[in-house]
Structures are given as structure tokens and as C-alpha cells.
Tab-separated table of C-alpha atoms and ligand atoms in Angstrom:
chain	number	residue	atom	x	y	z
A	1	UNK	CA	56.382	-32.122	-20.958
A	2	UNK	CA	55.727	-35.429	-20.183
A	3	UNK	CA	58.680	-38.467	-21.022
A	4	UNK	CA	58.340	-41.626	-19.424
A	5	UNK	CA	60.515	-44.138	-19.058
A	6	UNK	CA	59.452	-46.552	-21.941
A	7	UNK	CA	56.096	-45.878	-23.680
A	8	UNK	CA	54.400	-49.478	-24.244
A	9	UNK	CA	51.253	-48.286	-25.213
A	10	UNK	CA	52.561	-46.333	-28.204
A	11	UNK	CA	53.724	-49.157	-29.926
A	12	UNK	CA	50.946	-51.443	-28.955
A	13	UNK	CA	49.068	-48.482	-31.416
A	14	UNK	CA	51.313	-48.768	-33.535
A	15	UNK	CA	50.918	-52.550	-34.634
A	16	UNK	CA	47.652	-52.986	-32.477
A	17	UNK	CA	45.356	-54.729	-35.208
A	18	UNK	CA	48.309	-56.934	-36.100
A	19	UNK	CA	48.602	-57.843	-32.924
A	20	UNK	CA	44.917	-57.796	-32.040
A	21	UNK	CA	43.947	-60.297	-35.057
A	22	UNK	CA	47.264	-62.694	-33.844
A	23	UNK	CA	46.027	-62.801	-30.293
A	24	UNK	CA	42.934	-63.778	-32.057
A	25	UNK	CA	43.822	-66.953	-34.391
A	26	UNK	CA	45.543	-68.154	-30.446
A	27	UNK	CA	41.793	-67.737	-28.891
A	28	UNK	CA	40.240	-69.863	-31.548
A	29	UNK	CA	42.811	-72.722	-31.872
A	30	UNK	CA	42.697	-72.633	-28.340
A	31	UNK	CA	46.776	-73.455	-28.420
A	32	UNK	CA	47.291	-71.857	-25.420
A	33	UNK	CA	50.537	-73.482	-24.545
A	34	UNK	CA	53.369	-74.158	-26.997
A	35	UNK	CA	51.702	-74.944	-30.249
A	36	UNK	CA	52.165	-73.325	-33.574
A	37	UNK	CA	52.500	-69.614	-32.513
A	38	UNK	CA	55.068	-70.464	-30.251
A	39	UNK	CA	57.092	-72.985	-32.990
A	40	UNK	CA	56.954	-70.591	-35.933
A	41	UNK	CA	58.472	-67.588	-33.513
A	42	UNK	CA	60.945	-69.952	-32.355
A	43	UNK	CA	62.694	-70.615	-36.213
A	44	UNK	CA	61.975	-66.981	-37.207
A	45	UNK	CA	64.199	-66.139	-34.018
A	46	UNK	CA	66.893	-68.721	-34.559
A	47	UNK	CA	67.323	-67.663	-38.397
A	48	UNK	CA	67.562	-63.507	-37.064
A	49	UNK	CA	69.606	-64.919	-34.269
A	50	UNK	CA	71.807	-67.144	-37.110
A	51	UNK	CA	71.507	-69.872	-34.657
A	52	UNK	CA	70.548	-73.208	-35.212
A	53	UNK	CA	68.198	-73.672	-32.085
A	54	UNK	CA	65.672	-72.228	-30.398
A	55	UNK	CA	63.148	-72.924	-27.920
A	56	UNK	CA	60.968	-70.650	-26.356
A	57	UNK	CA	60.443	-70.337	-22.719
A	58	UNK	CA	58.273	-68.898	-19.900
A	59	UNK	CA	60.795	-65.752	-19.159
A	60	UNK	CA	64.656	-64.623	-19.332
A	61	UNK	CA	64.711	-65.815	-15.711
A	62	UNK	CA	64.252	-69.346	-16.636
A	63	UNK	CA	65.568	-69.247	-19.473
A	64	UNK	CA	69.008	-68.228	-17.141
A	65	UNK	CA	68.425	-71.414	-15.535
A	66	UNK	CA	67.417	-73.661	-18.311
A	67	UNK	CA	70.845	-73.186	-19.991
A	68	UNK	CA	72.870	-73.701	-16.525
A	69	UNK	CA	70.785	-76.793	-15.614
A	70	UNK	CA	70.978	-78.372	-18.581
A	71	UNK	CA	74.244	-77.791	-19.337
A	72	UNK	CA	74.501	-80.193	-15.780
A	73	UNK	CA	75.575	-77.485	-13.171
A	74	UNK	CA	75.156	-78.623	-9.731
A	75	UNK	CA	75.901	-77.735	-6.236
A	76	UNK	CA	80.000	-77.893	-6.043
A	77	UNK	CA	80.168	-75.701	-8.723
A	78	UNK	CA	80.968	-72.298	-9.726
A	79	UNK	CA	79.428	-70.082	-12.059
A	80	UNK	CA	81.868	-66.442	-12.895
A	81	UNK	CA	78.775	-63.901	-13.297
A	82	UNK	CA	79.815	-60.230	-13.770
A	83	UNK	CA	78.746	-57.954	-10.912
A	84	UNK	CA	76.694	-55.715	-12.662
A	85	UNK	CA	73.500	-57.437	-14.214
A	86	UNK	CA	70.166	-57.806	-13.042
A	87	UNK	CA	69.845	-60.483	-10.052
A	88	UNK	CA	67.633	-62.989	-12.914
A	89	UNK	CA	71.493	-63.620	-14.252
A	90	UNK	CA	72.453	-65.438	-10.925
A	91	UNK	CA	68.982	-67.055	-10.348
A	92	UNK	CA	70.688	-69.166	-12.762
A	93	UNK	CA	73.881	-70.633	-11.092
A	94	UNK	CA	71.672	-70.644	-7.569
A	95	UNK	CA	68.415	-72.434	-8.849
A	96	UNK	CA	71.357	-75.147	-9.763
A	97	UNK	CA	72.772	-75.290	-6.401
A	98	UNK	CA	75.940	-73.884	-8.001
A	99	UNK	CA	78.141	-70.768	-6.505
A	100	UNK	CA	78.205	-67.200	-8.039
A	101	UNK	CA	81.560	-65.936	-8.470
A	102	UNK	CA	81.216	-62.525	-8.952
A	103	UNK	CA	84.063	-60.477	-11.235
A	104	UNK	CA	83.779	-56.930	-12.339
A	105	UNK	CA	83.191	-54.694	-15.461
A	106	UNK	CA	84.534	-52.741	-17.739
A	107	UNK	CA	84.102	-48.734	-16.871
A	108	UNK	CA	84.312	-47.881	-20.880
A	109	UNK	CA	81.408	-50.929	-22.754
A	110	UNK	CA	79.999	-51.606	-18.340
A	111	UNK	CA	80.127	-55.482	-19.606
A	112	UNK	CA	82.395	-58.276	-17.709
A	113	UNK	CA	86.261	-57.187	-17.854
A	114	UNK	CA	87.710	-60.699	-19.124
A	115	UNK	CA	90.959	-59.758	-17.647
A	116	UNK	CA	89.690	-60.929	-14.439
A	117	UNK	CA	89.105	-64.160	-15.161
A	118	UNK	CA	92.591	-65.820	-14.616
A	119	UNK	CA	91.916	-64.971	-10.578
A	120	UNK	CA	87.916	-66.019	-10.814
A	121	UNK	CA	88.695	-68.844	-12.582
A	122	UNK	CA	89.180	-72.054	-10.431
A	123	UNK	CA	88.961	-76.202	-11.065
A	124	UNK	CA	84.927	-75.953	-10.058
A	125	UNK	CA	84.270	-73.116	-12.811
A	126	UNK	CA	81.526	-74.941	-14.776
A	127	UNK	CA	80.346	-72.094	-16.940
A	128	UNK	CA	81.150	-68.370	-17.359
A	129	UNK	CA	78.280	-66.303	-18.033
A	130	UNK	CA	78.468	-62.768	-20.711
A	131	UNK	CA	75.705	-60.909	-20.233
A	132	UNK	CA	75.547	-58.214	-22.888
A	133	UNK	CA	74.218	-55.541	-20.727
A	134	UNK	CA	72.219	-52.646	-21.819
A	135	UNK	CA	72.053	-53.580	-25.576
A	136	UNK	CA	75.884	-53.848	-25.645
A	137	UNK	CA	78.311	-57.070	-26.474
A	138	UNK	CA	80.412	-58.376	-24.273
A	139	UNK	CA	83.435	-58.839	-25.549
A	140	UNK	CA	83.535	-62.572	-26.273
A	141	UNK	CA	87.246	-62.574	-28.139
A	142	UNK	CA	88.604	-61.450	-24.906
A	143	UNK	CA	87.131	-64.165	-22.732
A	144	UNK	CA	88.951	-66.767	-25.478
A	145	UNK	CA	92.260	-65.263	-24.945
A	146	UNK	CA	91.934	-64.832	-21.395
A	147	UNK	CA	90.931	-68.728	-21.425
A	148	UNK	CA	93.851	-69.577	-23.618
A	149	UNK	CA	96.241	-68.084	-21.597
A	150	UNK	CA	94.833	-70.657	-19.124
A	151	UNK	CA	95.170	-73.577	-21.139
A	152	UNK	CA	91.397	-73.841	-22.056
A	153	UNK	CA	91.283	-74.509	-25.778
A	154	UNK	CA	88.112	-74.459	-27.906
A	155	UNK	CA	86.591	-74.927	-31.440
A	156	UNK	CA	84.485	-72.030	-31.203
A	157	UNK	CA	81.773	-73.497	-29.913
A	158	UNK	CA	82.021	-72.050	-26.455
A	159	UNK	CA	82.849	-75.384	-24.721
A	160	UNK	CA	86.465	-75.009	-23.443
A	161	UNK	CA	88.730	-77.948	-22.555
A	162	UNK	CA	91.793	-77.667	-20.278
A	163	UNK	CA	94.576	-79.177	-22.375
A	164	UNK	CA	96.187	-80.724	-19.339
A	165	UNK	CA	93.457	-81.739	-16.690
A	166	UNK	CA	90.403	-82.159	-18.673
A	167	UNK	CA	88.277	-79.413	-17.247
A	168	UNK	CA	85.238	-78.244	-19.172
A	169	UNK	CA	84.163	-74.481	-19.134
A	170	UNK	CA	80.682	-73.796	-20.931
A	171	UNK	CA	80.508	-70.023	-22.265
A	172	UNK	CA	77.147	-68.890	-21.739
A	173	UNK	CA	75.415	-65.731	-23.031
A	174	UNK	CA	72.489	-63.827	-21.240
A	175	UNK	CA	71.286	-61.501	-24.122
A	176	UNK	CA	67.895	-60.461	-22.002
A	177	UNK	CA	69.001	-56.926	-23.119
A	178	UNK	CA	70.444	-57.267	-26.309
A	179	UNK	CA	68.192	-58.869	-29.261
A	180	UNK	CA	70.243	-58.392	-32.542
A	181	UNK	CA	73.172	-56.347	-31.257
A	182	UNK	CA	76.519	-57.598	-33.144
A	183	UNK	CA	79.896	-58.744	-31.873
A	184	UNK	CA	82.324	-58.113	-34.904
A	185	UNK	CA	79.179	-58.470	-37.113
A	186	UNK	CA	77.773	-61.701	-35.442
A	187	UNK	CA	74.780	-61.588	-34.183
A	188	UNK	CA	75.049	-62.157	-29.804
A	189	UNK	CA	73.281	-65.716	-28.941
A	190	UNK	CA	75.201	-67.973	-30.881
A	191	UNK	CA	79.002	-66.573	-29.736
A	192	UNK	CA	79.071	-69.235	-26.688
A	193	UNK	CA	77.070	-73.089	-26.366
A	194	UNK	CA	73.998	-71.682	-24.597
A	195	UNK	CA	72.147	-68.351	-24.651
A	196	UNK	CA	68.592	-66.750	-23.156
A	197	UNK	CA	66.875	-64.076	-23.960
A	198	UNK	CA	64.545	-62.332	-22.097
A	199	UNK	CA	60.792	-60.640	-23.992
A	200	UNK	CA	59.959	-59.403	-20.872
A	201	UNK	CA	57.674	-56.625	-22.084
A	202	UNK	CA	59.867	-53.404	-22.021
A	203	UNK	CA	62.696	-55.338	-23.584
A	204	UNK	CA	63.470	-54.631	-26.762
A	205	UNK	CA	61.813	-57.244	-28.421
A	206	UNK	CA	58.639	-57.394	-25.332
A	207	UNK	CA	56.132	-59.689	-25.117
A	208	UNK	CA	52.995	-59.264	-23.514
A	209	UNK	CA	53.176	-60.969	-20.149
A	210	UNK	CA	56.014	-63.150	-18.747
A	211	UNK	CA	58.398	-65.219	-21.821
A	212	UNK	CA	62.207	-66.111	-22.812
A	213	UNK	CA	63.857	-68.345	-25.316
A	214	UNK	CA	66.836	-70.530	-25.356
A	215	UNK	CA	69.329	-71.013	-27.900
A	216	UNK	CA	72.389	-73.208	-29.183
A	217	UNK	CA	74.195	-73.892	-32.272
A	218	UNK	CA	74.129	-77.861	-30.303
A	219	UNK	CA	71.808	-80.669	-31.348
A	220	UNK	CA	72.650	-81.962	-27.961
A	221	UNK	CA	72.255	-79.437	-25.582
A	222	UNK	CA	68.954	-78.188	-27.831
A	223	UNK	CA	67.169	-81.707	-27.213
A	224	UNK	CA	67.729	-81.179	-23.623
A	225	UNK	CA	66.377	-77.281	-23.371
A	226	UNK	CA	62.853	-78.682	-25.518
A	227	UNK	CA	62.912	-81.592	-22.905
A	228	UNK	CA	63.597	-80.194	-19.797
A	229	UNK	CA	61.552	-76.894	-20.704
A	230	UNK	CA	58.175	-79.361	-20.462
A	231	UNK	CA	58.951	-81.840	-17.216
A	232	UNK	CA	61.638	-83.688	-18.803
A	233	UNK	CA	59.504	-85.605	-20.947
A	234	UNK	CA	59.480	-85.992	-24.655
A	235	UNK	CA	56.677	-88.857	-24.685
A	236	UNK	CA	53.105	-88.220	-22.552
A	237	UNK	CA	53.459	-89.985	-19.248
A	238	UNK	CA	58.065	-90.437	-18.847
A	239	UNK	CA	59.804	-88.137	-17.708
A	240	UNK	CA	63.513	-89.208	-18.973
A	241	UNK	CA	65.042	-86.615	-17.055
A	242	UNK	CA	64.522	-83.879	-14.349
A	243	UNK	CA	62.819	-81.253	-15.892
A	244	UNK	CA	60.515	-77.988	-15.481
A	245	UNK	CA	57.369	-76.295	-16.657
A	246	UNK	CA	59.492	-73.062	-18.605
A	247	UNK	CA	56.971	-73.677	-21.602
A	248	UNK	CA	56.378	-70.166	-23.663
A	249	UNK	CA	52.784	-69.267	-24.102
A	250	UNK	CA	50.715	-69.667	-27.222
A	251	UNK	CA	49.269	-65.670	-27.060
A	252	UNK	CA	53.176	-64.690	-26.874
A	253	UNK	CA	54.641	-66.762	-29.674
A	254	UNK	CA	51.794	-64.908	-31.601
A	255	UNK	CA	52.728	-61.520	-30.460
A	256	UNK	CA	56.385	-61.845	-30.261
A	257	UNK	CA	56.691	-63.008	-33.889
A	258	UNK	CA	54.674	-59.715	-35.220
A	259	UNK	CA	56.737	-57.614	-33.267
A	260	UNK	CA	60.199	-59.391	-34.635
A	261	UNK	CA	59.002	-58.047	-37.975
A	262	UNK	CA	59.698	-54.297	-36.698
A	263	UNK	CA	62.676	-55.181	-34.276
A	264	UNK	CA	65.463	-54.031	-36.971
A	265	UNK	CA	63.554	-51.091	-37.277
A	266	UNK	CA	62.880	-50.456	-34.279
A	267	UNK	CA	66.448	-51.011	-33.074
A	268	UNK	CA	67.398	-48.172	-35.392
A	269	UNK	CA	65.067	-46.062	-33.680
A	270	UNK	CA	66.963	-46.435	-30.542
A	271	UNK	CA	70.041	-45.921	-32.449
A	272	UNK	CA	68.828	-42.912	-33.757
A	273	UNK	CA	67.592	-41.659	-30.008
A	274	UNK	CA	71.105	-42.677	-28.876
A	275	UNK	CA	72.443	-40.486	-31.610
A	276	UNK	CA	70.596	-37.452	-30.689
A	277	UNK	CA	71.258	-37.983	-27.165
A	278	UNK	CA	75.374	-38.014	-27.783
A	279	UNK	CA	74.987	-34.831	-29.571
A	280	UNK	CA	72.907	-32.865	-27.031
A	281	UNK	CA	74.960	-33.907	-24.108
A	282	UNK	CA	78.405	-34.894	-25.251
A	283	UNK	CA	80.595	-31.565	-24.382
A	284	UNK	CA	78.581	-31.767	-20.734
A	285	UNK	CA	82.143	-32.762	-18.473
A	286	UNK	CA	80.177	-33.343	-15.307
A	287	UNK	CA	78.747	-36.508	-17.235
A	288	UNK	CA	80.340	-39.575	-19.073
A	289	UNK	CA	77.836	-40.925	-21.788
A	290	UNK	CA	77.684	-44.886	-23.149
A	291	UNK	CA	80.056	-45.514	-25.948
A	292	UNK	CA	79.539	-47.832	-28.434
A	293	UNK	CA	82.373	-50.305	-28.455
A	294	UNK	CA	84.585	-50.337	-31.583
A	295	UNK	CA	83.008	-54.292	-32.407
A	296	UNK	CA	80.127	-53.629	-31.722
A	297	UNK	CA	76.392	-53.199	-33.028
A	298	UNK	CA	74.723	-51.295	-30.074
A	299	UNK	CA	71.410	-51.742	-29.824
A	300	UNK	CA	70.472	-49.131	-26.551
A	301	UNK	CA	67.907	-51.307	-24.309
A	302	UNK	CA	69.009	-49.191	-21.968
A	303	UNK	CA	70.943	-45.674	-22.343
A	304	UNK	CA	73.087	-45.454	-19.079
A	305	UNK	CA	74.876	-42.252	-18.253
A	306	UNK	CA	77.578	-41.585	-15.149
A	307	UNK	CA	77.199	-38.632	-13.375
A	308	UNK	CA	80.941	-38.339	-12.525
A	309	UNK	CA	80.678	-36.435	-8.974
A	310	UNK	CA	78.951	-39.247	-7.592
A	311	UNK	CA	75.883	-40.756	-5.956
A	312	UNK	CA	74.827	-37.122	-3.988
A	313	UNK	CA	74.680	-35.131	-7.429
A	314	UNK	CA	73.050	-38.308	-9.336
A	315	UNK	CA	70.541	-38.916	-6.824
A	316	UNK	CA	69.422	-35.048	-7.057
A	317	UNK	CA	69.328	-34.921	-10.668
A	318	UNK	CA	67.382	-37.858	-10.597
A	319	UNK	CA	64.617	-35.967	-8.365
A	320	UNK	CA	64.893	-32.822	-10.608
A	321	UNK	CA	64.300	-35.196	-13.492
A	322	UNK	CA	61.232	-36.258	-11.620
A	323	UNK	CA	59.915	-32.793	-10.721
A	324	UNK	CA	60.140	-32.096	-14.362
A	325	UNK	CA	58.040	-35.494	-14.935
A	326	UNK	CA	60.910	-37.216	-16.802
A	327	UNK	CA	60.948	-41.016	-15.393
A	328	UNK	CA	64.334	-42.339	-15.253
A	329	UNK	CA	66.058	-45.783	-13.683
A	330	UNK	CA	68.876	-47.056	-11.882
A	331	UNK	CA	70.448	-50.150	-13.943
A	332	UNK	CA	71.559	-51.369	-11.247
A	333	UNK	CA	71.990	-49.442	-7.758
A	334	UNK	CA	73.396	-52.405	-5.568
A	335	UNK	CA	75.796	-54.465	-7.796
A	336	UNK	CA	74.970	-58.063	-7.392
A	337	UNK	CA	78.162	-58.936	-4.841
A	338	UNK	CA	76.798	-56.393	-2.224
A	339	UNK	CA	73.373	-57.848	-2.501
A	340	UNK	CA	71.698	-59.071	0.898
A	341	UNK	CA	70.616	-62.061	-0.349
A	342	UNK	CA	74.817	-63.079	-0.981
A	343	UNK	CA	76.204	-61.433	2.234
A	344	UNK	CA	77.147	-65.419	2.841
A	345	UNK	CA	79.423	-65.394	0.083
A	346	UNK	CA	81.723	-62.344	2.165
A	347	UNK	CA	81.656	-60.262	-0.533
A	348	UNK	CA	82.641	-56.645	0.679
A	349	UNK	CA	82.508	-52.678	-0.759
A	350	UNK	CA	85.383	-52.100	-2.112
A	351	UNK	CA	86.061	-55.428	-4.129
A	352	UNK	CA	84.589	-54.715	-7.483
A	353	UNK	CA	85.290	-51.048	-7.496
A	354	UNK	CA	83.933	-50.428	-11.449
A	355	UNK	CA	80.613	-52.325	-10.556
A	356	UNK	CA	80.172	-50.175	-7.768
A	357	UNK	CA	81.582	-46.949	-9.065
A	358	UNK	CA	78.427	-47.837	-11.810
A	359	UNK	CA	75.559	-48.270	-9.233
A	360	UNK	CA	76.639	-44.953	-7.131
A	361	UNK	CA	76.620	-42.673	-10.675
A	362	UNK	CA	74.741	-44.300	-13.170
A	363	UNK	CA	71.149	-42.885	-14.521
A	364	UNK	CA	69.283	-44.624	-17.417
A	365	UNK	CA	67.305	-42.104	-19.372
A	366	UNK	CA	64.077	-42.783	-21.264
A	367	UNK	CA	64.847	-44.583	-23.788
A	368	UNK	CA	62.232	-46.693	-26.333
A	369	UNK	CA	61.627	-46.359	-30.060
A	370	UNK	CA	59.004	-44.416	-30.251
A	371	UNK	CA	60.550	-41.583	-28.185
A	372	UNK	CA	60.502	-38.072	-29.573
A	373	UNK	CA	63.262	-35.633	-30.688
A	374	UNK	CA	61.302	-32.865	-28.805
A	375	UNK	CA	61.289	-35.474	-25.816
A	376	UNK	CA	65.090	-35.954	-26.073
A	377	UNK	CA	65.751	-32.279	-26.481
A	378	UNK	CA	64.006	-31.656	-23.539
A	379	UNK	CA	65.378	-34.126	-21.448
A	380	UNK	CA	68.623	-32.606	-22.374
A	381	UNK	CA	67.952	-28.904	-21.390
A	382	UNK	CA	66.435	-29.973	-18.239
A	383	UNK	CA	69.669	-31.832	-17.732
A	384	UNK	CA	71.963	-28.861	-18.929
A	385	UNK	CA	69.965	-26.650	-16.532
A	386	UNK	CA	70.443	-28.744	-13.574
A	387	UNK	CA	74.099	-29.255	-14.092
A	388	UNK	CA	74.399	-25.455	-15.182
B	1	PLP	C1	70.307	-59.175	-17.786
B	1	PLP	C2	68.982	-59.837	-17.505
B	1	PLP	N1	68.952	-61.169	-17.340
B	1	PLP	C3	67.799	-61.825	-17.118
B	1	PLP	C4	66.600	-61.145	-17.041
B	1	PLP	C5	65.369	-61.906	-16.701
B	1	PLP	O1	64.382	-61.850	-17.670
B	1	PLP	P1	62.842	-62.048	-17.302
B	1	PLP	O2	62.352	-60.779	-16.687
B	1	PLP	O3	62.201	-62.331	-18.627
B	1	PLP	O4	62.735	-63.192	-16.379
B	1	PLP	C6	66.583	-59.765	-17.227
B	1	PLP	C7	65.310	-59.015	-17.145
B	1	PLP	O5	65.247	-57.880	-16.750
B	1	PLP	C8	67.810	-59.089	-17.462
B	1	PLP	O6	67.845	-57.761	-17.641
């Protein structure tokens, strides 16, 4: 049996005259860029979101960058980014000029452990930034307490003021993999003063080509993302501040806002998948399965399990996966301190020992809505058989 890796082509069936007929209405009112698709998506995310603003952008990537930028990072300053996320995360802090400071995880929820903030934390910290990895929360409450111990106070708005010295430290949230997941029932994208989301098309909520959204609860910072997301400009012909082309795309405002229709349900899909997944393969002790953290809403972009021994046995079970035609992935196999591209920064193996502990055992298993029970149950037995 066949089980890829995500299915895109199912859903597209599933929704495809929808979708075909919204593509359509973009062709003929030729609003290729921006435009109406793009501004009704942008409130219906914001209200599912419960944030006040929302702007839609050209990816997640951007989107990463938008929120750092406009925030006003810039070179001198450092950005705390957990060690295990995708490398679009520190595009972010580095498009700015800014320095990654890389901390590490949690083994239990894989998200950034905000005990280890009182060493990352220094007087150039601009921003720290949560991703909620795999479809998981970070968890936010932590990072305030770990601040408070420092002296930062805040109004919940994710802008934290040293009491003494004045310092300001913007919370920032990349939610690329977690559309709708909860932190103690809030919806993730308005817990800190600037989010981004990525519809990359495999994500949960996918687009169909290259797109991203800001948000804030901030009239402030929101004039500056819808600004600085089309060259600065407001009027035609000044440019009132530095700015970017990170404009979303008529066609995937049109598709994106079908699709949100279905994301709850599709989301419980996934949930669902997750379930059946836990039962087949929880009394398996060679592997450790994800756990849903006790605040939060899970919503399984990604369904990440260790295999304990090690990178050897992982590796293998990954090729006997293969020869069996199940198409798995490695979220993420070289944490982001080890990467080349940061071997200035004198990072070594060894300092973020749950990050990399993660990238030497971790397998992510199919994993998509549309994904059958017989598909899961075989994944399982062809799992069972290989640890057997
Ligand atoms: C955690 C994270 N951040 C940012 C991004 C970047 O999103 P995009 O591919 O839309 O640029 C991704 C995409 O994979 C991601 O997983």
C-alpha cells in the first residue's frame, strides 16, 4: 500500500469546484495582487485567529521578517530563536541584520524550554521568538514568568519593559505550523505583539503557491506590516518608510479563504489520525510518541515520533518505511545552531543537547486529513514489524 507523506491532490478533489469557480471570479477581476480576495481572507483570519489584525503576505518566510523589521530590529541586536524550527524562523532576525541566539527545547511538547531564557537573555535581546512547532503551543505563560523573574513586566500584550533600565523585549509568535491550535483555550497568534503564519501549501491551512499573513492585536505595529508589506508606501508615488514587496496574491486570498471554511474540520481529522496513531503504537518502548501538552489544543501539522536508540535504528526504519512505499520526513535533522550557514556564531554539538537529541531520533509520519485508517494501520504494522 501506498501512503505518502501529505496527499494534496485529495483535498484539492475534495473542494475542487469551490476552489475552481474562486480562482475564477480572481481571472475576471483581474485583481491579481492584493485586492478583494486577499482583504476578505485577511478579516475572516483575524476573527478565527481572535486577533484584531491581519495582513496577508507573500509567504511564512517573510512574514518572519515582516514582524522583526517592523517591530525595528537592526544589526546590534539579538533575536532568542529556539534551536529546533525550520531555518525560515531565523531568516527573520538575519534579513534584519540582527543576531540569532539560539536556546533549546523541551524533550516532552519539542517547543522552546523558557527556562533558558535567564542565560539567553542579554541588554541587546530585541525580541524572543515562540514558534509553535509541529501544530503544538509553546508555552507562552512560561516565557512571562521566566521574564518576570528578570524584571521584564508586561500588560499582556507581549511588549516587555525592564522595570529598572528601560529595555524593551517584543514576544513574537511564528505559528507557520500551527493555524488554530490553543494555548489554555486562546487561539496562538494573538498570545505575543506580532505573529506569521505560513499557507505554504502542505501546511495546514495551504495555499496554492507561495503566501503568509501577519498579525497583531496593535493598531501601531498593524499600520506598519500593511505599509511596509507594499514598499513602504501608503500613497502611489512616497515611500514613508523602508519597505518590501511581501504582498499576498489575489488567486490565494481566493483559495485560502475556501479552504478556512474546512480548517476546523479538517484539524479534527488530524486529531483523529493522531488518535489512531497513539493507540496503534503507544505500548511500542523502543519509540516515544508526541504528547499533547496539558494547555494545549494540538493541531498535528506534523506527527513527530523519537526512535529512542538513536540515529542508526531511525535512519533504517526510515529506509524500511521507504521500501514499503510509506514517505516519511525529518523535522528537522540539523538543529538550526549546527547549521553551516551559522558556524560564525561558534555554536558547537553538544550545546543544545534536546535539539539535537530531536534531529538524531525524530521521524515525522504521514500525516494530512484525508489520510486513511487502513493507511495508519498499516503504517503501524510495518513499524511493529521492523521494530519486532
Ligand atoms: C516554523 C516555520 N517557520 C516559517 C516557515 C516559512 O514559511 P514559508 O514556507 O511560507 O515561507 C515555515 C515553513 O515551512 C515553518 O515551518
Amino acid at each position: 500500500m501506498k501512503v505518502p507523506f501529505v496527499d494534496l491532490k485529495a483535498q484539492y478533489q475534495s473542494i475542487r469546484e469551490e476552489i475552481n469557480s474562486a480562482i475564477q471570479n480572481v481571472l475576471d477581476s483581474t485583481s491579481f495582487i492584493l485586492g478583494k480576495s486577499v482583504a476578505d481572507f485577511e478579516r475572516a483570519f483575524a476573527v478565527m485567529h481572535n486577533v484584531k489584525y491581519c495582513y496577508g503576505t507573500s509567504s511564512g518566510t517573510d512574514g518572519n521578517h515582516l514582524c522583526l523589521w517592523a517591530i525595528g530590529t537592526q544589526p546590534g541586536d539579538e533575536i532568542i530563536i529556539p534551536a529546533n524550527t525550520f531555518i525560515a524562523t531565523v531568516w527573520g532576525a538575519t534579513l534584519c541584520g540582527a543576531k540569532p541566539v539560539f536556546i533549546d527545547c523541551h524533550l516532552s511538547g519539542y517547543n522552546i524550554d523558557p527556562s533558558n531564557l535567564v542565560k539567553a537573555i542579554t541588554n541587546k535581546t530585541k525580541a524572543i521568538v515562540a514558534v509553535h512547532l509541529y501544530g503544538q503551543p509553546a508555552d507562552i505563560e512560561d516565557i512571562n514568568v521566566q521574564l518576570s523573574i528578570l524584571n521584564f513586566e508586561s500588560e499582556n500584550t507581549g511588549v516587555f519593559k525592564h522595570k529598572k533600565t528601560g529595555q524593551v523585549i517584543y514576544l513574537v509568535e511564528d505559528c507557520a505550523q500551527s493555524h488554530m491550535a490553543e494555548y489554555k483555550g486562546q487561539r496562538v497568534g494573538g498570545l505575543s505583539y506580532a505573529s506569521s503564519f505560513s499557507f505554504y501549501p502542505g501546511k495546514n491551512l495551504g495555499a496554492y503557491g507561495e503566501a503568509g499573513a501577519v498579525c497583531t492585536n496593535d493598531e501601531f505595529l498593524a499600520d506598519k506590516f500593511k505599509i511596509m508589506r507594499d514598499h513602504g508606501s501608503q500613497q502611489k508615488y512616497t515611500h514613508i518608510t523602508y519597505g518590501h514587496n511581501y504582498r499576498m496574491e489575489g488567486i490565494q486570498g481566493a483559495v485560502l479563504s475556501v479552504k478556512l471554511k474546512y480548517l476546523n474540520k479538517w484539524i479534527e481529522m488530524r486529531r483523529k489520525a493522531a488518535k489512531l496513531y497513539y493507540d496503534m503504537l503507544s505500548n511500542i518502548e523502543q519509540i516515544v510518541l508526541p504528547k499533547e501538552m496539558e494547555y494545549a489544543r494540538h493541531v498535528y501539522h506534523l506527527y513527530v515520533i523519537r526512535v529512542k536508540s538513536g540515529r542508526e535504528k531511525r535512519d533504517s526504519l526510515l529506509k524500511y518505511l521507504s521500501e514499503k512505499e510509506i514517505s516519511t520526513g525529518l523535522h528537522y535533522p540539523i538543529p538550526c545552531h549546527l547549521q553551516p550557514c551559522f558556524s560564525h556564531l561558534g555554536y558547537k554539538k553538544g550545546d543544545f543537547l534536546n535539539s539535537e537529541t530531536l534531529a538524531e531520533q525524530g521521524i515525522s509520519l504521514p500525516m494530512y486529513p484525508e489520510l486513511k485508517n487502513e493507511q495508519i494501520y498499516y503504517v503501524c504494522d510495518m513499524i511493529k514489524n521492523f521494530l519486532s
